[in-house]
CSV table of C-alpha atoms in Angstrom, one decimal:
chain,number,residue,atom,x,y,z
A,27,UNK,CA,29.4,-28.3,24.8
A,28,UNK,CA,31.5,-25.7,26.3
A,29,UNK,CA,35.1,-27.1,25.4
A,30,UNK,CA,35.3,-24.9,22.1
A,31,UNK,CA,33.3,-22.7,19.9
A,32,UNK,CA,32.7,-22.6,16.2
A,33,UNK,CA,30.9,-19.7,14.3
A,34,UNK,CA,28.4,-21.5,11.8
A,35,UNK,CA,25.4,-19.6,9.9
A,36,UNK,CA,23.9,-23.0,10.4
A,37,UNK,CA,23.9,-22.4,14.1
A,38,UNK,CA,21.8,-18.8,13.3
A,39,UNK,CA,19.4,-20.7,10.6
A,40,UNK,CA,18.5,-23.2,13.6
A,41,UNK,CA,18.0,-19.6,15.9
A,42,UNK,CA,15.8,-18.7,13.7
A,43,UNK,CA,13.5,-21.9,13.1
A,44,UNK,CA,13.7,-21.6,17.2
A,45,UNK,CA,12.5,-18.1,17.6
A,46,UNK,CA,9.5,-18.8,14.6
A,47,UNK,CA,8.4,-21.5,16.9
A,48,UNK,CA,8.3,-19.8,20.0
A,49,UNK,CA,6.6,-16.4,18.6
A,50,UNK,CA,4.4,-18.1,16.3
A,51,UNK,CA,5.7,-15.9,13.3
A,52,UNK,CA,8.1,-15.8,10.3
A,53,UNK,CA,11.2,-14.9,10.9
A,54,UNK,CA,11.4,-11.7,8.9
A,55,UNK,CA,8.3,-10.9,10.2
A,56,UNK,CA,9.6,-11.0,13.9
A,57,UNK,CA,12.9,-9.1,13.1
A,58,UNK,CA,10.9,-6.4,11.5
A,59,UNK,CA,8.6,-5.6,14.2
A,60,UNK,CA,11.1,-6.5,16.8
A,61,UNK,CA,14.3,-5.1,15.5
A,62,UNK,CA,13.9,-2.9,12.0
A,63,UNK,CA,11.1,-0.8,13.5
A,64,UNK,CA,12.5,-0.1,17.0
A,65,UNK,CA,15.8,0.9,15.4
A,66,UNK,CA,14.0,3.2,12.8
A,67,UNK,CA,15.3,0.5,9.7
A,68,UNK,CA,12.6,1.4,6.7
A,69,UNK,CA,14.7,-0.1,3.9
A,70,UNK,CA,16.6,-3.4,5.3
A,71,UNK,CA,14.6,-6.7,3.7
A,72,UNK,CA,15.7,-10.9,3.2
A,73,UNK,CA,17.3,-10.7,-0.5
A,74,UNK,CA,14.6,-12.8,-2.8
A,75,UNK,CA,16.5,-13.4,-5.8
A,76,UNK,CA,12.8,-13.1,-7.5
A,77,UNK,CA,11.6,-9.4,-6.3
A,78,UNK,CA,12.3,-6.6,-8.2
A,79,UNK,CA,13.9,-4.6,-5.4
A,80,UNK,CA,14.8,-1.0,-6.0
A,81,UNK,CA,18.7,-0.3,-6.3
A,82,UNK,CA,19.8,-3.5,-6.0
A,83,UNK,CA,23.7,-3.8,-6.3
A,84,UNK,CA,24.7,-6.3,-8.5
A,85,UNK,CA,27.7,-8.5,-6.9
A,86,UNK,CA,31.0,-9.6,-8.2
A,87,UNK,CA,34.3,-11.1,-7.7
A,88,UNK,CA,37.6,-11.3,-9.0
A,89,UNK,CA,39.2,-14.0,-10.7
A,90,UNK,CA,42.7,-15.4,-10.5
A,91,UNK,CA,43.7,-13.5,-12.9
A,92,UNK,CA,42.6,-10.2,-11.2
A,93,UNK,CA,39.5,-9.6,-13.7
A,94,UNK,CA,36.0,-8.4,-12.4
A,95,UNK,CA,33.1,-10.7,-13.1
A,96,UNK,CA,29.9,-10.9,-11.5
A,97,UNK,CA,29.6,-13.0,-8.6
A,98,UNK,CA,27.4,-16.9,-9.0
A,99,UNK,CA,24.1,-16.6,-8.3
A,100,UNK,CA,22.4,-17.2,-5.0
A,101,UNK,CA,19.8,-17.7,-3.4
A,102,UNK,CA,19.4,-17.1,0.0
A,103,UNK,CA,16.0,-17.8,1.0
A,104,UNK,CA,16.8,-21.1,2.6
A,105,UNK,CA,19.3,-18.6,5.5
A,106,UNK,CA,18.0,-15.5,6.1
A,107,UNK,CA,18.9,-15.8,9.6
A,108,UNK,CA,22.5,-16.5,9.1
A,109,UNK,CA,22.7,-14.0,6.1
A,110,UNK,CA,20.5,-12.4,3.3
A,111,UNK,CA,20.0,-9.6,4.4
A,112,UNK,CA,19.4,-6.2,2.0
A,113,UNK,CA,20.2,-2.7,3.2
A,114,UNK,CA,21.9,0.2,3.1
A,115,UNK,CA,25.0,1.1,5.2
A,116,UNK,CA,23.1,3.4,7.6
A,117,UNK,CA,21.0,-0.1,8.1
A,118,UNK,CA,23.3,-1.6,10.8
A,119,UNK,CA,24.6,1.8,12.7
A,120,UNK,CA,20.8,2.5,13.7
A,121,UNK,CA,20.9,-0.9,14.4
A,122,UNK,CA,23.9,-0.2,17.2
A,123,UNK,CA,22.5,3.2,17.9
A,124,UNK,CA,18.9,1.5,19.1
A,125,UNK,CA,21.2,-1.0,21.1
A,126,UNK,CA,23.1,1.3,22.6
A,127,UNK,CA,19.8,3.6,23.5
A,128,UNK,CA,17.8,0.2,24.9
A,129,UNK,CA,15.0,0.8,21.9
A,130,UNK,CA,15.4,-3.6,21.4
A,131,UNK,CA,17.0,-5.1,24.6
A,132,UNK,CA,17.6,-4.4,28.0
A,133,UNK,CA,20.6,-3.3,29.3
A,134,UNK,CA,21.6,-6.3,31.5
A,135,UNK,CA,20.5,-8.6,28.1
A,136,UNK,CA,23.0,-6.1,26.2
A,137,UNK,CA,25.7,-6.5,28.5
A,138,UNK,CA,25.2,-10.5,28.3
A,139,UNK,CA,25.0,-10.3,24.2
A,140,UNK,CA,28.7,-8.4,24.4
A,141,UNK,CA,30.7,-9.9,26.7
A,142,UNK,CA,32.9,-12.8,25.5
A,143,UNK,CA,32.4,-16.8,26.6
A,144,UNK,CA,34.3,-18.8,28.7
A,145,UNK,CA,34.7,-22.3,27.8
A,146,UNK,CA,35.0,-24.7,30.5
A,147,UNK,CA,38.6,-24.8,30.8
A,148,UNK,CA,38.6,-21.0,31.7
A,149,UNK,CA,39.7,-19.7,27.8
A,150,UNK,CA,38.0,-16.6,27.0
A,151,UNK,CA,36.8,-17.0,23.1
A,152,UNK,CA,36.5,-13.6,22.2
A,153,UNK,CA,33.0,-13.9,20.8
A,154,UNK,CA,29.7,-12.9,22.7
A,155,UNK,CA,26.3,-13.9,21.4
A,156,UNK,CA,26.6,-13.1,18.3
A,157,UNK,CA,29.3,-10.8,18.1
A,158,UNK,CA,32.8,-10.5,17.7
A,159,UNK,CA,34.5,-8.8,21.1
A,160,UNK,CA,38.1,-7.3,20.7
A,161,UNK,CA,40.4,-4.9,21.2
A,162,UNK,CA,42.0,-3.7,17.8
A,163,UNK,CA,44.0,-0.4,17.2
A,164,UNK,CA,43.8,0.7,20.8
A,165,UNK,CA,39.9,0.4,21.1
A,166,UNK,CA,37.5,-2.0,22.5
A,167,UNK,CA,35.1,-2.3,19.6
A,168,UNK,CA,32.3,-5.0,19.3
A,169,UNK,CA,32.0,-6.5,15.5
A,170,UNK,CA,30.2,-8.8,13.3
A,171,UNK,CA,31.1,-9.7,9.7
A,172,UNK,CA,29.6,-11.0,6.9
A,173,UNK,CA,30.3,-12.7,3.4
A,174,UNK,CA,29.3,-14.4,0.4
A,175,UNK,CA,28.3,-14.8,-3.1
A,176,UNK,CA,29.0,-10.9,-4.2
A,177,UNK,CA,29.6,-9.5,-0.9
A,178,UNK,CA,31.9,-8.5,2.0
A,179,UNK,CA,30.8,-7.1,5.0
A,180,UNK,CA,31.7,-5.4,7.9
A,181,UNK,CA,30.2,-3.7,11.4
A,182,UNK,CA,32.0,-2.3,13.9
A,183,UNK,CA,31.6,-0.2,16.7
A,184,UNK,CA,33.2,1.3,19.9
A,185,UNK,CA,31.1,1.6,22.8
A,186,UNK,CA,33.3,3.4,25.1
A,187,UNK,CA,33.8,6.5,22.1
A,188,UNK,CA,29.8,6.1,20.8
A,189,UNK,CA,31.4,5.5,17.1
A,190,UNK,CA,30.3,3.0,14.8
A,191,UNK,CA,31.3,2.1,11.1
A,192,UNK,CA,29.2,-0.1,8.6
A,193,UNK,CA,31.0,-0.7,5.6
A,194,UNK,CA,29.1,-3.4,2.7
A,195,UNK,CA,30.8,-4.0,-0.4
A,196,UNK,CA,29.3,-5.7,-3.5
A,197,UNK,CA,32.6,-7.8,-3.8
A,198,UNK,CA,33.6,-10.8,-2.5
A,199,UNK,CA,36.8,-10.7,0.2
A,200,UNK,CA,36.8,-7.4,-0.7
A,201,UNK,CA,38.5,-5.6,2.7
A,202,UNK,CA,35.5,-4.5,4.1
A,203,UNK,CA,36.7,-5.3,7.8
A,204,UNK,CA,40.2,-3.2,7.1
A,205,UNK,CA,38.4,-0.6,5.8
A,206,UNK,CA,35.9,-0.3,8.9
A,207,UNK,CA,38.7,-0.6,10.8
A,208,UNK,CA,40.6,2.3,9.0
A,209,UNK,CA,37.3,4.1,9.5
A,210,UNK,CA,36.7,3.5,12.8
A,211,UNK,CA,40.5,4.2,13.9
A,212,UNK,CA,40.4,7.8,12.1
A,213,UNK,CA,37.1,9.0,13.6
A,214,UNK,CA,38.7,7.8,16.9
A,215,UNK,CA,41.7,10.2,17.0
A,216,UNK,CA,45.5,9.9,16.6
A,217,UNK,CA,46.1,7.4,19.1
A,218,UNK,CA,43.3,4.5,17.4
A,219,UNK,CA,45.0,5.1,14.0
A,220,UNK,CA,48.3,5.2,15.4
A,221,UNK,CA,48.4,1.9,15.9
């Protein structure tokens, strides 16, 4: 503990099972009256590979030889803390907008959820809880990805300039963190997409 770090969704499963025992609720229970509701999310829900769930995308990836096929199938009941998530773009900027406005945590918990670790041997690790700290382009942004079976992910926001940018792409490794990133520089001015 405290010599290195190493992202897993494994880690947020156990979260999960942790927070379910200490409120005495499911998970996606919890996270919608705790989170979704706050932050003014209607239409974010776990995926269920068995519910008929209005506008759907279907996911896909590319083979080696550069055709489209859809993606395997998943099922992602068994990590919905880690990833499974269904939305809509808009889902995750209210999401930083009800952060940034205090409607889910306090300030000071805020503050401690974005600002990067420091391993025991003084290394900074560039990740806070939860989320990926970083300057890129010229900005300080704050970001979390995401990725598998027929998607690629990507949230990312400036504090400093009150921009965020939530791209999710129903392909797998499909650029969705360059293309936030493109985003998010060009709504920033000049300078961000200068570098």
């Amino acid at each position: 503990p405290g010599t290195h770090t190493c992202y897993s969704t494994y880690g947020y499963v156990l979260l999960g099972a942790i927070i379910e025992a200490v409120t005495g609720k499911p998970y996606a229970e919890f996270v919608r009256a705790e989170v979704l509701v706050p932050a003014g999310i209607e239409t974010m829900c776990p995926d269920d590979v068995f519910a008929i769930i209005p506008h759907r995308a279907s996911g896909y990836r590319l083979r080696r030889d550069g055709a489209l096929e859809n993606c395997a199938l998943v099922d992602t009941s068994h990590k919905t803390p880690g990833g499974g998530w269904l939305g809509t773009a808009e889902d995750p900027v209210r999401l930083v907008r009800a952060l940034m406005r205090g409607k889910i945590l306090k300030e000071e918990t805020r503050t401690l959820m974005w600002t990067p670790q420091r391993l025991k041997n003084g290394t900074i690790t560039g990740f806070g809880l939860g989320w990926n700290i970083a300057d890129e382009r010229g900005l300080h942004v704050i970001e979390h990805s995401g990725g598998q079976q027929g998607t690629n992910t990507h949230l990312v926001f400036a504090p400093d300039r009150h921009l965020a940018v939530a791209v999710l792409l129903n392909l797998e490794e499909g650029g969705a963190k360059n293309l936030a990133m493109d985003i998010l520089a060009a709504l920033a001015g000049p300078a961000a997409a200068a570098h």
